[in-house]
PDB file of C-alpha atoms in Angstrom:
ATOM      1  CA  ALA A   1      47.694  20.322 -21.994  1.00 74.00           C
ATOM      2  CA  ALA A   2      47.548  19.033 -25.583  1.00 73.00           C
ATOM      3  CA  PHE A   3      43.737  18.883 -25.442  1.00 74.00           C
ATOM      4  CA  ARG A   4      43.564  22.455 -24.137  1.00 75.00           C
ATOM      5  CA  GLU A   5      45.834  23.752 -26.916  1.00 69.00           C
ATOM      6  CA  SER A   6      43.843  21.888 -29.585  1.00 65.00           C
ATOM      7  CA  ARG A   7      40.602  23.464 -28.309  1.00 67.00           C
ATOM      8  CA  LEU A   8      42.261  26.864 -28.768  1.00 63.00           C
ATOM      9  CA  GLY A   9      43.243  25.969 -32.341  1.00 58.00           C
ATOM     10  CA  ALA A  10      46.946  25.861 -31.440  1.00 60.00           C
ATOM     11  CA  PHE A  11      47.524  22.555 -33.218  1.00 62.00           C
ATOM     12  CA  TYR A  12      51.285  22.985 -33.522  1.00 60.00           C
ATOM     13  CA  ARG A  13      51.690  23.388 -29.737  1.00 67.00           C
ATOM     14  CA  ALA A  14      49.243  20.540 -29.082  1.00 74.00           C
ATOM     15  CA  SER A  15      51.281  18.321 -31.384  1.00 73.00           C
ATOM     16  CA  ALA A  16      54.467  19.298 -29.546  1.00 72.00           C
ATOM     17  CA  PHE A  17      52.907  18.313 -26.206  1.00 77.00           C
ATOM     18  CA  LEU A  18      51.938  14.907 -27.585  1.00 79.00           C
ATOM     19  CA  ALA A  19      55.378  14.344 -29.054  1.00 80.00           C
ATOM     20  CA  SER A  20      57.014  15.050 -25.702  1.00 81.00           C
ATOM     21  CA  SER A  21      54.820  12.671 -23.712  1.00 81.00           C
ATOM     22  CA  PRO A  22      56.543   9.418 -22.581  1.00 82.00           C
ATOM     23  CA  GLN A  23      55.669   6.131 -24.252  1.00 83.00           C
ATOM     24  CA  ARG A  24      54.027   4.738 -21.109  1.00 83.00           C
ATOM     25  CA  LEU A  25      51.358   7.474 -21.288  1.00 80.00           C
ATOM     26  CA  ARG A  26      50.483   6.945 -24.929  1.00 84.00           C
ATOM     27  CA  ASN A  27      47.223   5.098 -24.400  1.00 86.00           C
ATOM     28  CA  TRP A  28      43.998   5.284 -26.381  1.00 82.00           C
ATOM     29  CA  GLN A  29      43.411   8.931 -25.367  1.00 81.00           C
ATOM     30  CA  TRP A  30      46.830   9.898 -26.773  1.00 81.00           C
ATOM     31  CA  HIS A  31      46.096   8.170 -30.102  1.00 81.00           C
ATOM     32  CA  TYR A  32      42.613   9.660 -30.280  1.00 79.00           C
ATOM     33  CA  LEU A  33      43.912  13.177 -29.760  1.00 77.00           C
ATOM     34  CA  ARG A  34      46.797  12.587 -32.152  1.00 78.00           C
ATOM     35  CA  SER A  35      44.333  11.563 -34.868  1.00 78.00           C
ATOM     36  CA  ALA A  36      42.061  14.544 -34.163  1.00 74.00           C
ATOM     37  CA  ILE A  37      44.956  17.012 -34.380  1.00 67.00           C
ATOM     38  CA  ASP A  38      46.302  15.473 -37.587  1.00 67.00           C
ATOM     39  CA  SER A  39      42.890  15.857 -39.218  1.00 63.00           C
ATOM     40  CA  HIS A  40      42.909  19.622 -38.557  1.00 59.00           C
ATOM     41  CA  ALA A  41      46.501  20.638 -39.130  1.00 58.00           C
ATOM     42  CA  TRP A  42      49.342  20.247 -41.543  1.00 60.00           C
ATOM     43  CA  GLN A  43      52.972  21.309 -41.432  1.00 61.00           C
ATOM     44  CA  LEU A  44      54.820  22.669 -44.429  1.00 62.00           C
ATOM     45  CA  GLU A  45      58.505  21.822 -44.367  1.00 58.00           C
ATOM     46  CA  THR A  46      60.536  25.022 -44.751  1.00 58.00           C
ATOM     47  CA  PRO A  47      64.175  24.114 -44.040  1.00 56.00           C
ATOM     48  CA  ASP A  48      66.548  27.079 -43.660  1.00 63.00           C
ATOM     49  CA  ARG A  49      63.678  29.532 -44.077  1.00 68.00           C
ATOM     50  CA  GLN A  50      61.804  31.790 -41.708  1.00 75.00           C
ATOM     51  CA  ILE A  51      58.236  32.629 -42.695  1.00 77.00           C
ATOM     52  CA  ALA A  52      57.586  36.347 -42.220  1.00 74.00           C
ATOM     53  CA  PHE A  53      53.940  36.596 -43.310  1.00 78.00           C
ATOM     54  CA  ALA A  54      51.062  34.297 -44.178  1.00 78.00           C
ATOM     55  CA  ALA A  55      47.515  34.967 -45.394  1.00 79.00           C
ATOM     56  CA  TYR A  56      44.668  33.032 -46.966  1.00 77.00           C
ATOM     57  CA  LEU A  57      43.505  33.786 -50.482  1.00 77.00           C
ATOM     58  CA  GLU A  58      39.841  34.715 -50.816  1.00 71.00           C
ATOM     59  CA  THR A  59      38.600  31.173 -51.499  1.00 69.00           C
ATOM     60  CA  GLY A  60      40.329  29.820 -48.382  1.00 71.00           C
ATOM     61  CA  SER A  61      41.690  26.864 -50.355  1.00 78.00           C
ATOM     62  CA  GLN A  62      45.159  28.385 -50.786  1.00 81.00           C
ATOM     63  CA  MET A  63      47.574  30.249 -48.532  1.00 82.00           C
ATOM     64  CA  VAL A  64      50.300  32.741 -49.415  1.00 84.00           C
ATOM     65  CA  LEU A  65      53.592  32.494 -47.499  1.00 83.00           C
ATOM     66  CA  VAL A  66      56.367  35.102 -47.639  1.00 81.00           C
ATOM     67  CA  ASP A  67      59.755  34.390 -46.078  1.00 80.00           C
ATOM     68  CA  GLU A  68      62.493  36.736 -44.854  1.00 74.00           C
ATOM     69  CA  ARG A  69      64.173  36.627 -48.290  1.00 72.00           C
ATOM     70  CA  SER A  70      60.966  37.792 -50.033  1.00 72.00           C
ATOM     71  CA  GLN A  71      60.359  34.372 -51.570  1.00 79.00           C
ATOM     72  CA  VAL A  72      56.633  33.912 -52.170  1.00 82.00           C
ATOM     73  CA  GLN A  73      54.917  30.535 -52.069  1.00 83.00           C
ATOM     74  CA  ILE A  74      51.280  29.723 -52.750  1.00 85.00           C
ATOM     75  CA  VAL A  75      50.294  26.557 -50.910  1.00 85.00           C
ATOM     76  CA  ASP A  76      47.262  24.318 -51.384  1.00 83.00           C
ATOM     77  CA  VAL A  77      45.708  24.011 -47.922  1.00 74.00           C
ATOM     78  CA  ALA A  78      44.133  20.582 -48.485  1.00 71.00           C
ATOM     79  CA  THR A  79      47.340  18.882 -49.631  1.00 75.00           C
ATOM     80  CA  ALA A  80      50.040  21.137 -48.084  1.00 75.00           C
ATOM     81  CA  LYS A  81      51.681  21.191 -51.507  1.00 82.00           C
ATOM     82  CA  VAL A  82      53.356  24.262 -52.969  1.00 85.00           C
ATOM     83  CA  VAL A  83      51.541  25.149 -56.198  1.00 86.00           C
ATOM     84  CA  ARG A  84      53.633  28.206 -57.000  1.00 84.00           C
ATOM     85  CA  ASP A  85      57.073  29.328 -55.904  1.00 82.00           C
ATOM     86  CA  VAL A  86      58.432  32.758 -56.872  1.00 75.00           C
ATOM     87  CA  GLU A  87      61.407  34.718 -55.570  1.00 69.00           C
ATOM     88  CA  LEU A  88      61.078  38.483 -55.772  1.00 67.00           C
ATOM     89  CA  PRO A  89      64.040  40.879 -55.982  1.00 65.00           C
ATOM     90  CA  THR A  90      66.002  41.053 -52.750  1.00 59.00           C
ATOM     91  CA  GLY A  91      64.313  43.157 -50.108  1.00 69.00           C
ATOM     92  CA  ARG A  92      62.957  43.144 -46.578  1.00 73.00           C
ATOM     93  CA  PRO A  93      59.327  41.960 -46.382  1.00 76.00           C
ATOM     94  CA  LEU A  94      57.110  44.320 -44.381  1.00 79.00           C
ATOM     95  CA  ALA A  95      53.466  43.311 -44.808  1.00 83.00           C
ATOM     96  CA  ILE A  96      50.957  41.310 -46.805  1.00 84.00           C
ATOM     97  CA  SER A  97      47.495  42.672 -47.550  1.00 87.00           C
ATOM     98  CA  GLU A  98      44.469  41.213 -45.772  1.00 80.00           C
ATOM     99  CA  ASP A  99      43.202  39.712 -49.056  1.00 84.00           C
ATOM    100  CA  ALA A 100      46.664  38.204 -49.805  1.00 83.00           C
ATOM    101  CA  ARG A 101      46.822  40.026 -53.148  1.00 86.00           C
ATOM    102  CA  PHE A 102      49.583  42.527 -52.366  1.00 87.00           C
ATOM    103  CA  PHE A 103      52.923  42.412 -50.622  1.00 83.00           C
ATOM    104  CA  LEU A 104      54.976  45.335 -49.288  1.00 84.00           C
ATOM    105  CA  SER A 105      58.770  45.220 -49.255  1.00 80.00           C
ATOM    106  CA  VAL A 106      61.576  47.697 -48.663  1.00 76.00           C
ATOM    107  CA  MET A 107      64.433  47.795 -51.151  1.00 73.00           C
ATOM    108  CA  THR A 108      67.823  49.461 -50.859  1.00 67.00           C
ATOM    109  CA  THR A 109      70.737  49.807 -53.253  1.00 59.00           C
ATOM    110  CA  ASP A 110      73.084  50.274 -50.313  1.00 58.00           C
ATOM    111  CA  PRO A 111      72.929  47.370 -47.816  1.00 53.00           C
ATOM    112  CA  GLY A 112      75.059  49.455 -45.454  1.00 50.00           C
ATOM    113  CA  VAL A 113      72.123  51.720 -44.612  1.00 49.00           C
ATOM    114  CA  MET A 114      70.159  48.834 -43.125  1.00 51.00           C
ATOM    115  CA  ARG A 115      71.476  48.121 -39.648  1.00 49.00           C
ATOM    116  CA  ASP A 116      69.768  46.707 -36.586  1.00 47.00           C
ATOM    117  CA  ASP A 117      66.451  46.453 -38.413  1.00 50.00           C
ATOM    118  CA  ARG A 118      66.591  50.158 -39.174  1.00 52.00           C
ATOM    119  CA  LEU A 119      67.166  52.281 -42.255  1.00 52.00           C
ATOM    120  CA  THR A 120      69.672  55.018 -41.564  1.00 48.00           C
ATOM    121  CA  GLY A 121      69.597  56.862 -44.867  1.00 51.00           C
ATOM    122  CA  PRO A 122      67.363  57.955 -47.770  1.00 53.00           C
ATOM    123  CA  SER A 123      68.684  55.453 -50.355  1.00 58.00           C
ATOM    124  CA  ALA A 124      65.752  53.090 -49.990  1.00 67.00           C
ATOM    125  CA  LYS A 125      62.191  52.774 -51.211  1.00 76.00           C
ATOM    126  CA  PHE A 126      59.023  50.878 -50.473  1.00 79.00           C
ATOM    127  CA  VAL A 127      57.831  48.566 -53.255  1.00 84.00           C
ATOM    128  CA  LEU A 128      54.279  47.214 -53.510  1.00 87.00           C
ATOM    129  CA  TYR A 129      53.992  43.941 -55.441  1.00 85.00           C
ATOM    130  CA  GLU A 130      50.937  42.209 -56.822  1.00 86.00           C
ATOM    131  CA  ILE A 131      51.333  38.611 -55.676  1.00 80.00           C
ATOM    132  CA  ASN A 132      49.452  37.003 -58.572  1.00 78.00           C
ATOM    133  CA  THR A 133      51.772  38.513 -61.200  1.00 79.00           C
ATOM    134  CA  CYS A 134      54.785  39.129 -58.898  1.00 75.00           C
ATOM    135  CA  LYS A 135      55.149  42.532 -60.534  1.00 83.00           C
ATOM    136  CA  ALA A 136      55.861  45.816 -58.801  1.00 85.00           C
ATOM    137  CA  VAL A 137      52.753  47.985 -59.113  1.00 85.00           C
ATOM    138  CA  GLN A 138      53.967  50.963 -57.072  1.00 84.00           C
ATOM    139  CA  ASP A 139      57.106  52.266 -55.427  1.00 81.00           C
ATOM    140  CA  PHE A 140      57.802  55.316 -53.290  1.00 74.00           C
ATOM    141  CA  GLU A 141      60.865  56.713 -51.575  1.00 69.00           C
ATOM    142  CA  CYS A 142      61.471  56.331 -47.867  1.00 60.00           C
ATOM    143  CA  THR A 143      61.817  59.577 -45.980  1.00 54.00           C
ATOM    144  CA  PRO A 144      65.318  60.767 -45.021  1.00 42.00           C
ATOM    145  CA  MET A 145      64.502  60.298 -41.331  1.00 42.00           C
ATOM    146  CA  ASP A 146      65.012  56.876 -39.793  1.00 39.00           C
ATOM    147  CA  VAL A 147      62.264  54.490 -40.853  1.00 49.00           C
ATOM    148  CA  ALA A 148      61.926  51.564 -38.491  1.00 49.00           C
ATOM    149  CA  ILE A 149      61.849  48.202 -40.234  1.00 47.00           C
ATOM    150  CA  LEU A 150      59.800  46.433 -37.600  1.00 44.00           C
ATOM    151  CA  LYS A 151      58.699  42.836 -37.539  1.00 44.00           C
ATOM    152  CA  GLY A 152      55.107  41.793 -36.931  1.00 43.00           C
ATOM    153  CA  ASN A 153      52.221  43.743 -38.403  1.00 48.00           C
ATOM    154  CA  GLN A 154      53.448  47.261 -37.612  1.00 75.00           C
ATOM    155  CA  TYR A 155      53.107  47.909 -41.348  1.00 84.00           C
ATOM    156  CA  ALA A 156      49.818  47.143 -43.086  1.00 87.00           C
ATOM    157  CA  VAL A 157      48.470  47.057 -46.658  1.00 89.00           C
ATOM    158  CA  SER A 158      44.752  47.455 -47.325  1.00 92.00           C
ATOM    159  CA  PRO A 159      42.768  44.928 -49.381  1.00 90.00           C
ATOM    160  CA  GLY A 160      43.245  45.974 -52.992  1.00 89.00           C
ATOM    161  CA  GLY A 161      46.554  47.651 -52.159  1.00 89.00           C
ATOM    162  CA  LYS A 162      45.126  51.184 -52.178  1.00 91.00           C
ATOM    163  CA  TYR A 163      46.464  52.238 -48.761  1.00 91.00           C
ATOM    164  CA  VAL A 164      49.662  51.559 -46.822  1.00 88.00           C
ATOM    165  CA  ALA A 165      50.218  52.221 -43.117  1.00 87.00           C
ATOM    166  CA  SER A 166      53.802  52.913 -42.078  1.00 81.00           C
ATOM    167  CA  PRO A 167      55.133  53.474 -38.542  1.00 74.00           C
ATOM    168  CA  MET A 168      57.955  55.923 -37.934  1.00 65.00           C
ATOM    169  CA  SER A 169      60.830  55.684 -35.492  1.00 56.00           C
ATOM    170  CA  ASN A 170      62.144  58.151 -32.892  1.00 57.00           C
ATOM    171  CA  GLY A 171      58.654  58.614 -31.476  1.00 61.00           C
ATOM    172  CA  ALA A 172      57.278  60.218 -34.657  1.00 68.00           C
ATOM    173  CA  PRO A 173      53.655  59.349 -35.539  1.00 76.00           C
ATOM    174  CA  GLY A 174      52.745  56.676 -38.058  1.00 80.00           C
ATOM    175  CA  VAL A 175      51.339  57.648 -41.443  1.00 84.00           C
ATOM    176  CA  LEU A 176      48.493  56.175 -43.485  1.00 89.00           C
ATOM    177  CA  PHE A 177      48.852  57.117 -47.139  1.00 86.00           C
ATOM    178  CA  GLU A 178      47.552  56.300 -50.612  1.00 89.00           C
ATOM    179  CA  SER A 179      49.955  53.956 -52.375  1.00 85.00           C
ATOM    180  CA  ALA A 180      49.304  55.449 -55.830  1.00 84.00           C
ATOM    181  CA  THR A 181      50.140  59.034 -54.885  1.00 82.00           C
ATOM    182  CA  GLY A 182      52.053  58.774 -51.606  1.00 78.00           C
ATOM    183  CA  GLU A 183      49.592  61.321 -50.225  1.00 84.00           C
ATOM    184  CA  PRO A 184      49.196  61.018 -46.419  1.00 87.00           C
ATOM    185  CA  ILE A 185      45.601  60.891 -45.202  1.00 90.00           C
ATOM    186  CA  LEU A 186      46.100  60.170 -41.503  1.00 90.00           C
ATOM    187  CA  SER A 187      48.783  60.696 -38.881  1.00 87.00           C
ATOM    188  CA  TYR A 188      48.341  58.325 -35.941  1.00 87.00           C
ATOM    189  CA  PRO A 189      50.257  57.577 -32.713  1.00 82.00           C
ATOM    190  CA  ASN A 190      53.176  55.219 -33.246  1.00 68.00           C
ATOM    191  CA  SER A 191      51.317  51.955 -32.842  1.00 68.00           C
ATOM    192  CA  TRP A 192      51.852  48.562 -31.316  1.00 74.00           C
ATOM    193  CA  GLY A 193      50.042  47.014 -34.250  1.00 80.00           C
ATOM    194  CA  CYS A 194      47.701  47.942 -37.082  1.00 87.00           C
ATOM    195  CA  THR A 195      45.495  46.318 -39.686  1.00 90.00           C
ATOM    196  CA  PHE A 196      42.628  46.969 -42.085  1.00 92.00           C
ATOM    197  CA  SER A 197      39.160  45.442 -41.950  1.00 91.00           C
ATOM    198  CA  PRO A 198      38.750  42.778 -44.666  1.00 88.00           C
ATOM    199  CA  ASP A 199      36.454  45.072 -46.671  1.00 90.00           C
ATOM    200  CA  GLY A 200      39.050  47.875 -46.516  1.00 91.00           C
ATOM    201  CA  ALA A 201      36.610  50.294 -44.887  1.00 93.00           C
ATOM    202  CA  TRP A 202      38.368  50.663 -41.533  1.00 94.00           C
ATOM    203  CA  PHE A 203      41.959  51.262 -40.517  1.00 94.00           C
ATOM    204  CA  ILE A 204      42.507  49.823 -37.029  1.00 92.00           C
ATOM    205  CA  TYR A 205      45.527  50.611 -34.879  1.00 90.00           C
ATOM    206  CA  SER A 206      46.640  50.104 -31.291  1.00 87.00           C
ATOM    207  CA  SER A 207      48.622  52.619 -29.251  1.00 83.00           C
ATOM    208  CA  ASP A 208      47.450  53.175 -25.671  1.00 85.00           C
ATOM    209  CA  LYS A 209      44.039  51.952 -26.911  1.00 90.00           C
ATOM    210  CA  ILE A 210      42.598  50.341 -30.052  1.00 91.00           C
ATOM    211  CA  GLN A 211      41.103  52.866 -32.480  1.00 92.00           C
ATOM    212  CA  PHE A 212      38.796  52.276 -35.475  1.00 94.00           C
ATOM    213  CA  TRP A 213      39.124  54.868 -38.248  1.00 94.00           C
ATOM    214  CA  ASP A 214      36.685  54.981 -41.173  1.00 95.00           C
ATOM    215  CA  ILE A 215      38.693  55.778 -44.312  1.00 94.00           C
ATOM    216  CA  ALA A 216      35.812  57.107 -46.433  1.00 94.00           C
ATOM    217  CA  SER A 217      34.440  59.565 -43.864  1.00 95.00           C
ATOM    218  CA  ARG A 218      37.882  60.369 -42.353  1.00 94.00           C
ATOM    219  CA  GLN A 219      36.334  59.939 -38.888  1.00 94.00           C
ATOM    220  CA  PHE A 220      36.497  57.404 -36.086  1.00 93.00           C
ATOM    221  CA  ALA A 221      33.957  54.687 -36.775  1.00 92.00           C
ATOM    222  CA  ARG A 222      33.226  53.711 -33.168  1.00 92.00           C
ATOM    223  CA  SER A 223      34.424  54.200 -29.626  1.00 92.00           C
ATOM    224  CA  PRO A 224      37.901  52.845 -28.862  1.00 91.00           C
ATOM    225  CA  ILE A 225      38.742  49.725 -26.872  1.00 90.00           C
ATOM    226  CA  ALA A 226      40.909  50.344 -23.824  1.00 87.00           C
ATOM    227  CA  GLU A 227      43.432  47.622 -24.640  1.00 84.00           C
ATOM    228  CA  LYS A 228      46.808  47.265 -26.357  1.00 79.00           C
ATOM    229  CA  SER A 229      47.593  44.590 -28.936  1.00 78.00           C
ATOM    230  CA  ARG A 230      50.432  43.812 -31.329  1.00 72.00           C
ATOM    231  CA  ASN A 231      48.432  41.408 -33.482  1.00 76.00           C
ATOM    232  CA  LEU A 232      45.146  42.766 -34.762  1.00 82.00           C
ATOM    233  CA  ARG A 233      42.723  40.959 -37.075  1.00 81.00           C
ATOM    234  CA  CYS A 234      39.145  41.916 -37.881  1.00 83.00           C
ATOM    235  CA  SER A 235      36.289  39.613 -38.903  1.00 79.00           C
ATOM    236  CA  PRO A 236      34.753  40.101 -42.386  1.00 78.00           C
ATOM    237  CA  ASP A 237      31.607  41.731 -40.969  1.00 82.00           C
ATOM    238  CA  ARG A 238      33.656  43.942 -38.596  1.00 84.00           C
ATOM    239  CA  SER A 239      31.792  42.581 -35.557  1.00 84.00           C
ATOM    240  CA  LEU A 240      34.802  40.801 -34.019  1.00 81.00           C
ATOM    241  CA  LEU A 241      38.406  41.820 -33.426  1.00 83.00           C
TER     242      LEU A 241
END
């Protein structure tokens, strides 16, 4: 089981299988696999914290982690050491951009409006932060209607932070809009998950099927895939999903 999980890249689960195996079974194969897993994976200790989002910086040598309290850490992948640790103003983290440069949060001056992972009033706003400077670069008001604060990648921020995708609750369609102006450019079915291609050219979302929308031409870029998925990621050349 541990070997199978390691072949899938699930090093944490593979490590858990090895740790649970009895001492009498820990022969040379166990030690070999243990060594192979340790050479590919590291674990960052995060006591009393729940990581909400993670993404690699462009070089691949560092990773950005955002926890549920909007604390941002930049971690060196080779050493598993935190090289930068910044806590942003209190808010609910919603998404991190595909290039790990921008971070979307929702802020409210009235904690009472946020119940059951849902905003129930207009006294809140989205805030887009640039991770490198930890400064707010754009903010825009939430609509008076309920805005679902969903976990996972229901929200999405494009590389460069130019576009934000926001789902709506009560069966209303999601909206893709420009972060600088708040101008909506696409209304799409309330999705299971959504993302942007790494080059920012496509907006990809999943409802009853996975759709690929070209932002520049405002048209679908290719035929849909008849599948549903909550976790969507696209390869840099857009050939794999």
